[in-house]
């Protein structure tokens, strides 16, 4: 099934061609601009995979432009464009005042600021607007979630984990050593986890595997995979709760996760 809307291409050259094809004066597409799939021919889509996608370099060519513009485009008349022309012609006649010459035409507003001339074009405009709002709302929600996680420290999580019975008081006391550690954005230096972050992850996974899984899989905090923890076992320095015996226990737990 073809997607209802598609984003404007990132390639500046192709995006410019899309803007020209819309014939919307003064319009410049942004990264969040979308276009309804009804503006493309069936052959513009690649249906060979599980997901239907636009082929590279295709240009939108199906529009409900006023009749005079369509007649100028010789050699591009299709059954779809012919039906659109007839629909627009009837709509133009019904909406035209009787005291004006019949040669007066409506402006090209298929993608302009005025309402489209036909119900089909109006529906298309509405779908595009709703899709654009949905995308912006989703991006805003994701940005707010990232900002919230960036400000989250171990200290702010301990109470929540304790209330959910995911950690006990003993583990809570062990983890207080890392109270100021930020879980999300400050967890990495470049592409490497910080030393304190490694020790925190090892301690939490050893003593509170359910809490570790909750933070990693439900809250989507960037905690390392258990396989990664196993690679750290021989290099981490002993800190509260991480003596040799506990490291051996953690190694057995990681091996159990692999199985």
PDB file of N, CA and C in Angstrom, residues 69-103:
ATOM      1  N   UNK A  69      -4.243  25.749 -17.817  1.00  0.00           N
ATOM      2  CA  UNK A  69      -2.891  25.254 -17.618  1.00  0.00           C
ATOM      3  C   UNK A  69      -2.746  23.829 -18.127  1.00  0.00           C
ATOM      4  N   UNK A  70      -3.771  23.020 -17.924  1.00  0.00           N
ATOM      5  CA  UNK A  70      -3.702  21.641 -18.374  1.00  0.00           C
ATOM      6  C   UNK A  70      -3.695  21.552 -19.891  1.00  0.00           C
ATOM      7  N   UNK A  71      -4.437  22.432 -20.563  1.00  0.00           N
ATOM      8  CA  UNK A  71      -4.493  22.392 -22.019  1.00  0.00           C
ATOM      9  C   UNK A  71      -3.162  22.781 -22.653  1.00  0.00           C
ATOM     10  N   UNK A  72      -2.347  23.557 -21.933  1.00  0.00           N
ATOM     11  CA  UNK A  72      -1.047  23.962 -22.454  1.00  0.00           C
ATOM     12  C   UNK A  72      -0.052  22.809 -22.421  1.00  0.00           C
ATOM     13  N   UNK A  73      -0.320  21.792 -21.578  1.00  0.00           N
ATOM     14  CA  UNK A  73       0.613  20.681 -21.424  1.00  0.00           C
ATOM     15  C   UNK A  73       0.234  19.564 -22.391  1.00  0.00           C
ATOM     16  N   UNK A  74       0.557  19.717 -23.663  1.00  0.00           N
ATOM     17  CA  UNK A  74       0.228  18.727 -24.675  1.00  0.00           C
ATOM     18  C   UNK A  74       1.096  17.483 -24.490  1.00  0.00           C
ATOM     19  N   UNK A  75       0.510  16.345 -24.827  1.00  0.00           N
ATOM     20  CA  UNK A  75       1.260  15.102 -24.745  1.00  0.00           C
ATOM     21  C   UNK A  75       1.280  14.491 -23.362  1.00  0.00           C
ATOM     22  N   UNK A  76       0.615  15.107 -22.339  1.00  0.00           N
ATOM     23  CA  UNK A  76       0.615  14.572 -20.987  1.00  0.00           C
ATOM     24  C   UNK A  76      -0.798  14.318 -20.503  1.00  0.00           C
ATOM     25  N   UNK A  77      -1.741  14.145 -21.422  1.00  0.00           N
ATOM     26  CA  UNK A  77      -3.135  13.942 -21.052  1.00  0.00           C
ATOM     27  C   UNK A  77      -3.354  12.479 -20.706  1.00  0.00           C
ATOM     28  N   UNK A  78      -3.841  12.234 -19.472  1.00  0.00           N
ATOM     29  CA  UNK A  78      -4.165  10.883 -19.031  1.00  0.00           C
ATOM     30  C   UNK A  78      -5.624  10.846 -18.636  1.00  0.00           C
ATOM     31  N   UNK A  79      -6.123   9.634 -18.373  1.00  0.00           N
ATOM     32  CA  UNK A  79      -7.519   9.517 -17.951  1.00  0.00           C
ATOM     33  C   UNK A  79      -7.744  10.233 -16.631  1.00  0.00           C
ATOM     34  N   UNK A  80      -6.736  10.202 -15.763  1.00  0.00           N
ATOM     35  CA  UNK A  80      -6.859  10.890 -14.474  1.00  0.00           C
ATOM     36  C   UNK A  80      -6.917  12.395 -14.669  1.00  0.00           C
ATOM     37  N   UNK A  81      -6.004  12.931 -15.513  1.00  0.00           N
ATOM     38  CA  UNK A  81      -5.996  14.376 -15.733  1.00  0.00           C
ATOM     39  C   UNK A  81      -7.251  14.819 -16.472  1.00  0.00           C
ATOM     40  N   UNK A  82      -7.789  13.948 -17.360  1.00  0.00           N
ATOM     41  CA  UNK A  82      -9.000  14.303 -18.096  1.00  0.00           C
ATOM     42  C   UNK A  82     -10.195  14.414 -17.146  1.00  0.00           C
ATOM     43  N   UNK A  83     -10.292  13.467 -16.198  1.00  0.00           N
ATOM     44  CA  UNK A  83     -11.386  13.538 -15.225  1.00  0.00           C
ATOM     45  C   UNK A  83     -11.227  14.757 -14.330  1.00  0.00           C
ATOM     46  N   UNK A  84      -9.978  15.065 -13.953  1.00  0.00           N
ATOM     47  CA  UNK A  84      -9.743  16.243 -13.123  1.00  0.00           C
ATOM     48  C   UNK A  84     -10.133  17.509 -13.865  1.00  0.00           C
ATOM     49  N   UNK A  85      -9.834  17.555 -15.182  1.00  0.00           N
ATOM     50  CA  UNK A  85     -10.171  18.729 -15.989  1.00  0.00           C
ATOM     51  C   UNK A  85     -11.678  18.920 -16.058  1.00  0.00           C
ATOM     52  N   UNK A  86     -12.412  17.808 -16.269  1.00  0.00           N
ATOM     53  CA  UNK A  86     -13.865  17.903 -16.343  1.00  0.00           C
ATOM     54  C   UNK A  86     -14.454  18.360 -15.017  1.00  0.00           C
ATOM     55  N   UNK A  87     -13.897  17.811 -13.894  1.00  0.00           N
ATOM     56  CA  UNK A  87     -14.389  18.190 -12.573  1.00  0.00           C
ATOM     57  C   UNK A  87     -14.137  19.656 -12.284  1.00  0.00           C
ATOM     58  N   UNK A  88     -12.926  20.124 -12.621  1.00  0.00           N
ATOM     59  CA  UNK A  88     -12.581  21.518 -12.388  1.00  0.00           C
ATOM     60  C   UNK A  88     -13.391  22.443 -13.278  1.00  0.00           C
ATOM     61  N   UNK A  89     -13.668  22.001 -14.504  1.00  0.00           N
ATOM     62  CA  UNK A  89     -14.443  22.822 -15.429  1.00  0.00           C
ATOM     63  C   UNK A  89     -15.849  23.045 -14.903  1.00  0.00           C
ATOM     64  N   UNK A  90     -16.474  21.974 -14.379  1.00  0.00           N
ATOM     65  CA  UNK A  90     -17.826  22.087 -13.826  1.00  0.00           C
ATOM     66  C   UNK A  90     -17.814  22.960 -12.582  1.00  0.00           C
ATOM     67  N   UNK A  91     -16.785  22.770 -11.720  1.00  0.00           N
ATOM     68  CA  UNK A  91     -16.705  23.575 -10.502  1.00  0.00           C
ATOM     69  C   UNK A  91     -16.519  25.036 -10.837  1.00  0.00           C
ATOM     70  N   UNK A  92     -15.730  25.320 -11.876  1.00  0.00           N
ATOM     71  CA  UNK A  92     -15.487  26.701 -12.284  1.00  0.00           C
ATOM     72  C   UNK A  92     -16.754  27.349 -12.806  1.00  0.00           C
ATOM     73  N   UNK A  93     -17.557  26.608 -13.590  1.00  0.00           N
ATOM     74  CA  UNK A  93     -18.793  27.158 -14.133  1.00  0.00           C
ATOM     75  C   UNK A  93     -19.811  27.426 -13.038  1.00  0.00           C
ATOM     76  N   UNK A  94     -19.890  26.505 -12.047  1.00  0.00           N
ATOM     77  CA  UNK A  94     -20.870  26.670 -10.974  1.00  0.00           C
ATOM     78  C   UNK A  94     -20.541  27.847 -10.082  1.00  0.00           C
ATOM     79  N   UNK A  95     -19.243  28.116  -9.886  1.00  0.00           N
ATOM     80  CA  UNK A  95     -18.854  29.169  -8.954  1.00  0.00           C
ATOM     81  C   UNK A  95     -18.665  30.518  -9.624  1.00  0.00           C
ATOM     82  N   UNK A  96     -18.790  30.601 -10.970  1.00  0.00           N
ATOM     83  CA  UNK A  96     -18.504  31.843 -11.685  1.00  0.00           C
ATOM     84  C   UNK A  96     -19.736  32.746 -11.697  1.00  0.00           C
ATOM     85  N   UNK A  97     -19.627  34.039 -11.307  1.00  0.00           N
ATOM     86  CA  UNK A  97     -20.767  34.963 -11.356  1.00  0.00           C
ATOM     87  C   UNK A  97     -21.267  35.103 -12.786  1.00  0.00           C
ATOM     88  N   UNK A  98     -22.612  35.264 -12.953  1.00  0.00           N
ATOM     89  CA  UNK A  98     -23.211  35.326 -14.279  1.00  0.00           C
ATOM     90  C   UNK A  98     -22.923  36.638 -14.984  1.00  0.00           C
ATOM     91  N   UNK A  99     -22.576  37.689 -14.246  1.00  0.00           N
ATOM     92  CA  UNK A  99     -22.363  38.979 -14.889  1.00  0.00           C
ATOM     93  C   UNK A  99     -20.919  39.197 -15.329  1.00  0.00           C
ATOM     94  N   UNK A 100     -20.090  38.125 -15.258  1.00  0.00           N
ATOM     95  CA  UNK A 100     -18.701  38.238 -15.692  1.00  0.00           C
ATOM     96  C   UNK A 100     -18.516  37.480 -16.989  1.00  0.00           C
ATOM     97  N   UNK A 101     -17.570  37.882 -17.838  1.00  0.00           N
ATOM     98  CA  UNK A 101     -17.307  37.159 -19.084  1.00  0.00           C
ATOM     99  C   UNK A 101     -16.884  35.724 -18.791  1.00  0.00           C
ATOM    100  N   UNK A 102     -17.305  34.805 -19.667  1.00  0.00           N
ATOM    101  CA  UNK A 102     -17.000  33.388 -19.458  1.00  0.00           C
ATOM    102  C   UNK A 102     -15.527  33.089 -19.643  1.00  0.00           C
ATOM    103  N   UNK A 103     -14.773  34.003 -20.247  1.00  0.00           N
ATOM    104  CA  UNK A 103     -13.345  33.762 -20.469  1.00  0.00           C
ATOM    105  C   UNK A 103     -12.511  33.983 -19.224  1.00  0.00           C
TER     106      UNK A 103
END
